[in-house]
Coordinates of C-alpha atoms and ligand atoms in Angstrom, one line a residue:
M18 CA -34.4 -36.0 59.8
N19 CA -35.5 -38.8 62.2
I20 CA -32.8 -41.4 62.8
A21 CA -32.9 -44.8 64.6
I22 CA -29.9 -46.9 65.6
I23 CA -30.6 -50.6 66.3
G24 CA -27.8 -52.0 68.4
A25 CA -27.1 -48.5 69.9
T26 CA -25.4 -50.0 73.0
G27 CA -22.9 -52.0 71.1
N28 CA -19.4 -51.1 69.7
V29 CA -20.6 -50.1 66.3
G30 CA -23.9 -48.5 67.5
R31 CA -22.0 -46.2 69.9
K32 CA -19.5 -45.3 67.2
I33 CA -22.4 -44.4 64.9
L34 CA -23.7 -42.0 67.6
E35 CA -20.2 -40.5 68.0
V36 CA -19.8 -39.9 64.3
L37 CA -23.4 -38.5 64.0
G38 CA -22.4 -36.1 66.8
K39 CA -19.2 -35.0 65.0
K40 CA -20.8 -34.6 61.5
G41 CA -23.4 -32.2 62.6
L42 CA -26.3 -33.7 60.6
S43 CA -29.5 -32.0 61.4
I44 CA -31.4 -34.6 63.4
S45 CA -35.0 -33.9 64.7
N46 CA -35.4 -37.2 66.6
L47 CA -32.8 -39.8 67.5
Y48 CA -34.1 -43.2 68.6
L49 CA -31.7 -45.7 70.3
V50 CA -32.8 -49.3 70.2
A51 CA -31.3 -52.5 71.6
S52 CA -32.4 -55.7 73.3
S53 CA -34.7 -55.9 76.3
K54 CA -31.5 -56.4 78.4
S55 CA -30.5 -52.7 77.9
A56 CA -33.9 -51.2 77.3
G57 CA -34.5 -48.3 79.7
S58 CA -30.8 -47.5 80.1
K59 CA -29.8 -44.0 79.0
I60 CA -27.1 -42.9 76.6
E61 CA -26.0 -39.3 76.2
F62 CA -26.1 -37.5 72.8
K63 CA -25.1 -33.8 72.5
G64 CA -25.8 -33.2 76.2
K65 CA -29.2 -34.9 76.2
E66 CA -29.9 -38.3 77.7
I67 CA -31.8 -40.6 75.4
K68 CA -33.6 -43.7 76.8
V69 CA -32.8 -47.0 75.0
E70 CA -35.9 -48.7 73.6
D71 CA -36.6 -52.4 73.3
I72 CA -36.6 -53.6 69.6
E73 CA -39.6 -55.8 70.2
T74 CA -41.8 -52.8 70.9
F75 CA -40.0 -50.1 68.8
D76 CA -42.2 -48.3 66.3
F77 CA -40.2 -48.4 63.1
K78 CA -42.5 -45.8 61.5
K79 CA -40.8 -43.1 63.5
A80 CA -37.5 -43.1 61.5
D81 CA -36.5 -41.8 58.0
I82 CA -33.1 -43.6 58.2
T83 CA -32.5 -46.7 60.3
F84 CA -29.0 -48.0 61.1
F85 CA -28.8 -51.7 62.0
A86 CA -25.8 -52.8 64.1
A87 CA -27.2 -55.7 66.1
G88 CA -26.0 -58.7 64.1
G89 CA -27.3 -60.7 61.2
K90 CA -30.3 -62.4 62.8
I91 CA -31.7 -59.1 64.0
S92 CA -31.2 -57.5 60.6
Q93 CA -32.8 -60.5 58.9
K94 CA -35.9 -60.2 61.1
F95 CA -36.3 -56.5 61.5
A96 CA -34.6 -54.7 58.6
P97 CA -37.4 -55.6 56.1
I98 CA -40.0 -54.2 58.6
A99 CA -37.9 -51.0 59.0
A100 CA -37.4 -50.7 55.3
K101 CA -41.2 -50.2 54.8
Y102 CA -40.9 -46.8 56.5
S103 CA -37.3 -45.8 56.3
T104 CA -34.1 -46.4 54.4
V105 CA -32.1 -49.1 56.2
I106 CA -28.2 -49.0 56.4
D107 CA -27.2 -52.4 57.6
N108 CA -23.9 -53.2 59.2
S109 CA -24.4 -57.0 59.4
S110 CA -23.4 -59.4 56.6
F111 CA -26.9 -60.7 56.1
F112 CA -27.9 -58.6 53.0
R113 CA -24.4 -57.9 51.6
M114 CA -24.4 -60.4 48.7
D115 CA -28.1 -59.9 47.9
S116 CA -28.1 -58.6 44.3
D117 CA -31.0 -56.3 45.1
V118 CA -29.0 -54.6 47.9
P119 CA -26.2 -52.1 47.1
L120 CA -23.0 -52.8 49.0
I121 CA -21.5 -49.3 49.4
V122 CA -18.3 -47.5 50.3
P123 CA -19.3 -44.0 49.1
Q124 CA -16.0 -42.8 47.7
V125 CA -15.6 -46.1 45.7
N126 CA -19.1 -46.9 44.4
A127 CA -21.7 -44.3 45.4
H128 CA -23.1 -44.6 41.8
Q129 CA -24.6 -48.0 42.8
L130 CA -27.0 -46.1 45.0
D131 CA -28.9 -45.0 41.9
I132 CA -31.1 -48.1 42.2
I133 CA -32.2 -49.1 45.7
K134 CA -34.8 -51.9 45.3
K135 CA -35.4 -53.1 48.8
N136 CA -34.8 -49.8 50.6
I137 CA -31.8 -51.5 52.3
I138 CA -28.2 -50.6 51.8
A139 CA -25.4 -52.8 53.1
N140 CA -22.2 -51.7 54.8
P141 CA -19.3 -53.9 54.0
N142 CA -17.2 -56.1 56.3
C143 CA -14.7 -54.0 58.2
S144 CA -11.6 -55.6 56.5
T145 CA -13.2 -55.1 53.1
A146 CA -14.1 -51.4 53.6
Q147 CA -10.5 -50.3 54.3
L148 CA -9.2 -52.6 51.5
V149 CA -11.3 -51.2 48.7
I150 CA -10.6 -47.6 49.6
A151 CA -6.9 -48.4 49.0
L152 CA -7.5 -50.5 46.0
K153 CA -9.8 -48.1 44.1
P154 CA -7.2 -45.4 43.1
L155 CA -4.7 -48.1 42.1
H156 CA -7.3 -50.0 40.0
D157 CA -8.2 -46.8 38.2
L158 CA -4.5 -46.3 37.3
F159 CA -3.2 -49.8 36.5
V160 CA -6.1 -52.2 36.5
I161 CA -5.9 -54.9 39.2
K162 CA -5.6 -58.5 38.1
R163 CA -5.2 -60.3 41.5
V164 CA -5.0 -59.4 45.2
V165 CA -3.6 -61.5 48.0
I166 CA -4.4 -60.3 51.5
S167 CA -3.3 -61.4 55.0
T168 CA -5.1 -59.6 57.7
Y169 CA -4.1 -58.8 61.3
Q170 CA -7.5 -58.0 62.9
S171 CA -8.3 -56.5 66.2
V172 CA -10.7 -58.2 68.7
S173 CA -13.2 -55.3 68.5
G174 CA -14.2 -56.7 65.1
G175 CA -16.1 -59.3 67.1
G176 CA -18.0 -56.9 69.3
K177 CA -17.5 -55.6 72.9
A178 CA -17.5 -59.0 74.6
P179 CA -14.2 -60.1 72.9
M180 CA -12.5 -56.8 73.9
D181 CA -13.4 -57.4 77.5
E182 CA -12.1 -61.0 77.2
L183 CA -8.7 -59.9 75.8
I184 CA -8.2 -57.6 78.8
E185 CA -9.3 -60.4 81.2
Q186 CA -7.1 -63.0 79.6
T187 CA -4.1 -60.7 79.5
R188 CA -4.6 -60.0 83.2
S189 CA -4.9 -63.8 83.9
V190 CA -1.7 -64.6 82.0
L191 CA 0.3 -61.9 83.9
E192 CA -1.1 -63.0 87.2
N193 CA -0.3 -66.7 86.4
K194 CA -4.0 -67.7 86.6
K195 CA -5.9 -70.1 84.4
V196 CA -7.0 -68.6 81.1
E197 CA -10.5 -69.2 79.8
S198 CA -11.5 -68.6 76.2
K199 CA -15.2 -67.8 75.7
N200 CA -15.3 -65.7 72.6
F201 CA -12.3 -67.2 70.9
T202 CA -11.4 -70.7 69.8
K203 CA -8.0 -70.5 71.5
Q204 CA -6.3 -68.1 73.9
I205 CA -6.0 -64.7 72.3
A206 CA -3.8 -63.0 74.8
F207 CA -0.1 -63.1 73.6
N208 CA -1.2 -65.2 70.6
A209 CA -2.5 -65.1 67.0
I210 CA -5.5 -67.1 65.8
P211 CA -5.8 -67.8 62.0
H212 CA -9.6 -68.3 62.2
I213 CA -12.3 -65.6 62.1
D214 CA -16.0 -66.6 61.7
E215 CA -17.0 -70.2 60.7
F216 CA -15.1 -72.6 58.4
E217 CA -16.6 -73.4 55.0
E218 CA -16.2 -76.8 53.2
N219 CA -13.3 -75.4 51.0
G220 CA -11.2 -74.7 54.1
Y221 CA -11.7 -70.9 53.9
T222 CA -13.4 -69.1 56.7
K223 CA -16.5 -67.0 56.1
E224 CA -14.5 -63.8 56.9
E225 CA -12.0 -64.7 54.2
L226 CA -14.8 -65.4 51.7
K227 CA -16.6 -62.1 52.7
M228 CA -13.4 -60.2 51.7
T229 CA -13.2 -62.0 48.4
N230 CA -16.9 -61.7 47.4
E231 CA -17.5 -58.2 48.8
T232 CA -14.4 -56.7 47.2
K233 CA -15.5 -58.1 43.8
K234 CA -19.1 -56.8 44.3
I235 CA -17.9 -53.3 45.3
L236 CA -14.9 -52.8 43.0
D237 CA -14.9 -55.1 40.0
N238 CA -16.0 -58.7 39.5
N239 CA -13.0 -59.4 37.3
I240 CA -10.5 -59.0 40.1
E241 CA -9.2 -62.3 41.6
V242 CA -9.0 -62.0 45.4
T243 CA -7.7 -64.4 48.0
A244 CA -7.4 -63.8 51.8
T245 CA -6.2 -65.2 55.1
C246 CA -7.8 -63.6 58.1
V247 CA -6.0 -63.7 61.5
R248 CA -7.2 -62.3 64.9
L249 CA -4.5 -60.6 67.0
P250 CA -4.5 -59.4 70.6
V251 CA -5.1 -55.8 69.5
L252 CA -8.1 -53.9 70.8
V253 CA -9.0 -51.6 67.8
S254 CA -7.9 -51.2 64.2
H255 CA -7.3 -53.9 61.5
S256 CA -4.1 -54.1 59.6
E257 CA -3.6 -55.8 56.2
S258 CA -0.6 -56.9 54.2
V259 CA -1.7 -56.7 50.6
N260 CA 0.1 -58.0 47.5
I261 CA -1.4 -56.8 44.2
E262 CA -0.7 -57.8 40.6
F263 CA -1.8 -55.3 37.9
K264 CA -2.5 -55.7 34.2
K265 CA -0.6 -52.5 33.3
P266 CA 2.9 -51.5 34.1
I267 CA 3.1 -49.6 37.4
S268 CA 4.9 -46.6 38.8
I269 CA 5.4 -46.6 42.6
E270 CA 5.5 -42.7 42.5
K271 CA 2.2 -42.6 40.7
A272 CA 0.7 -45.2 43.1
R273 CA 1.8 -43.2 46.2
Y274 CA 0.4 -39.9 44.8
A275 CA -2.9 -41.5 43.8
L276 CA -3.3 -43.2 47.3
D277 CA -2.4 -40.0 49.2
N278 CA -4.9 -38.0 47.2
F279 CA -7.8 -40.4 47.4
Q280 CA -10.6 -39.3 49.8
G281 CA -10.1 -41.0 53.2
C282 CA -6.6 -42.3 52.5
K283 CA -3.2 -41.1 53.7
V284 CA 0.3 -42.4 52.8
I285 CA 2.7 -42.6 55.7
D286 CA 5.7 -44.4 54.3
E287 CA 9.1 -43.1 55.3
R288 CA 11.2 -46.3 54.8
S289 CA 12.9 -45.6 58.2
D290 CA 12.4 -46.6 61.8
G291 CA 8.8 -45.8 62.8
G292 CA 8.0 -44.4 59.4
Y293 CA 4.8 -46.5 59.0
I294 CA 1.4 -46.7 60.8
T295 CA 0.4 -49.2 63.4
P296 CA -3.1 -50.1 64.7
L297 CA -2.7 -48.1 67.9
E298 CA -2.0 -44.9 65.9
A299 CA -5.0 -45.5 63.6
Q300 CA -7.4 -45.9 66.5
G301 CA -10.0 -43.1 66.6
S302 CA -9.0 -41.8 63.1
D303 CA -11.3 -41.5 60.1
T304 CA -8.3 -42.1 57.8
T305 CA -7.1 -45.3 56.2
F306 CA -3.3 -45.3 56.3
I307 CA -1.1 -46.9 53.7
S308 CA 2.6 -47.7 54.5
R309 CA 5.3 -50.0 53.2
I310 CA 4.6 -49.4 49.5
R311 CA 7.1 -51.3 47.4
E312 CA 7.4 -53.1 44.1
D313 CA 7.1 -56.9 44.1
D314 CA 9.6 -57.9 41.5
T315 CA 8.7 -61.6 41.7
V316 CA 5.7 -61.0 39.4
D317 CA 5.0 -58.7 36.5
N318 CA 3.5 -55.3 37.7
G319 CA 3.5 -56.3 41.4
L320 CA 3.1 -54.1 44.4
N321 CA 3.1 -54.7 48.2
M322 CA 1.6 -52.5 50.8
W323 CA 0.4 -52.3 54.4
I324 CA -3.1 -50.9 55.1
V325 CA -4.3 -49.9 58.6
S326 CA -7.6 -48.4 59.7
D327 CA -9.9 -48.1 62.7
N328 CA -12.3 -51.0 62.1
L329 CA -15.1 -49.5 64.1
L330 CA -15.0 -46.2 62.1
R331 CA -14.0 -46.8 58.5
G332 CA -15.1 -50.5 58.7
A333 CA -18.5 -49.7 60.2
A334 CA -19.8 -46.5 61.8
L335 CA -18.0 -43.8 59.6
N336 CA -18.9 -45.7 56.4
A337 CA -22.5 -46.1 57.5
V338 CA -22.9 -42.4 58.3
E339 CA -21.2 -41.4 55.0
I340 CA -23.8 -43.6 53.2
A341 CA -26.5 -41.7 55.1
E342 CA -24.9 -38.4 54.1
T343 CA -24.9 -39.5 50.4
L344 CA -28.5 -40.5 50.6
I345 CA -29.4 -37.1 52.2
K346 CA -27.4 -35.3 49.5
N347 CA -29.3 -37.3 46.8
N348 CA -32.6 -36.7 48.6
S349 CA -33.2 -40.5 48.3
Y350 CA -34.2 -41.8 51.7
G351 CA -37.3 -42.5 53.6
K352 CA -40.4 -44.6 52.7
Ligands
NAP420 N1 -17.1 -54.5 65.2 C1 -16.8 -54.2 63.9 O1 -15.7 -53.9 63.5 C2 -17.9 -54.4 62.9 C3 -17.6 -53.9 61.6 C4 -18.5 -54.0 60.6 C5 -19.7 -54.6 60.9 N2 -20.0 -55.0 62.2 C6 -21.3 -55.6 62.4 O2 -22.1 -54.7 63.2 C7 -23.0 -55.4 64.0 C8 -22.8 -55.1 65.5 O3 -21.4 -55.4 65.9 P1 -20.8 -54.8 67.2 O4 -19.3 -55.1 67.1 O5 -21.3 -53.5 67.6 O6 -21.4 -55.9 68.3 P2 -21.6 -55.7 69.9 O7 -20.7 -54.7 70.4 O8 -21.7 -57.0 70.5 O9 -23.1 -55.0 70.0 C9 -24.3 -55.7 69.7 C10 -25.5 -54.8 69.7 O10 -26.6 -55.5 69.3 C11 -27.6 -55.5 70.3 N3 -28.4 -56.7 70.3 C12 -27.9 -58.0 70.6 N4 -28.9 -58.9 70.6 C13 -30.1 -58.1 70.3 C14 -31.4 -58.5 70.2 N5 -31.9 -59.7 70.4 N6 -32.3 -57.5 70.0 C15 -31.9 -56.2 69.8 N7 -30.6 -55.8 69.9 C16 -29.7 -56.8 70.2 C17 -26.9 -55.3 71.6 O11 -27.8 -54.7 72.6 P3 -27.7 -55.1 74.1 O12 -26.8 -54.2 74.7 O13 -29.1 -54.9 74.6 O14 -27.3 -56.6 74.2 C18 -25.8 -54.3 71.1 O15 -26.3 -53.0 71.1 C19 -22.7 -56.9 63.7 O16 -23.6 -57.3 62.7 C20 -21.3 -56.9 63.2 O17 -21.0 -58.0 62.3 C21 -19.1 -54.9 63.1

């Protein structure tokens, strides 16, 4: 198995490396690729130093599976080239809504990997991945009619530069210095910004529309989804407050049991001080945590819950590597 990671020096790329190391996949050659800026630098993998290569000169023929984690423009330009020789697993949003590209969260819709037309598979947006994992077992039980989501997203969702900026801004505020915002539209330290990605004409942001469209593509086109996405001064892990209306009558006990037994999910919901999960506790964990499950009696068959997951793992690297594992199991990767 020859694997390449494009964007290996970034947040997601480094996490893909970490997950590959933990999973123990049998890798013959691992190629780490980034921009000319970091070409030549070295990254350690399993005790061996690997030199980062420049994407402009990288030979895509060398890989069987190529992970892309370098942004939409790089995926747009290079993923079709890589896909001639290897199966591409793309973390950017560029191919997600392409009807010829499966958008996959393996425990939810691995069956959609049966047809891979362009040799490209898309990894969903980080907020969507953790959402659909928690919606799937409930949809199977009670059939979802409508979902309303408010997100509380960490700055790592924007890459490594926003993480550095949050720390810098926090220091500036505490030291009474002038705060500069480079990666955010307003000060992020000690604040909340209801704006992630660009605005569309209808007033929604692209991040909000990604959640709607991707959830429908992965889970069920009949579900109505609406979202408000907010950036918080949290380094890692996204949280979501989710309100769901079902077609069938619900049972909170059945919902808790199904969520707790779904692959990758865990219910922590003690209805007492601290009996729920916060972003800090989810950081570094492969698990999507569900807390605050309760009936919403303002609508028929309504339920509220709180979902927290490490956005760099479930929302990106872990999901991407689990797609690769599924492809390897199905023996459906490569040229
Ligand atoms: N962060 C998340 O939670 C998350 C979740 C799901 C999907 N994603 C997606 O994953 C991708 C990467 O996100 P990230 O958070 O890892 O960003 P990041 O930390 O900013 O890292 C970006 C990576 O892309 C490389 N890169 C930038 N410009 C390049 C160029 N011209 N040619 C080659 N490589 C280039 C960088 O290499 P240099 O070091 O050489 O600049 C770096 O390795 C994005 O498409 C993002 O939307 C992110």
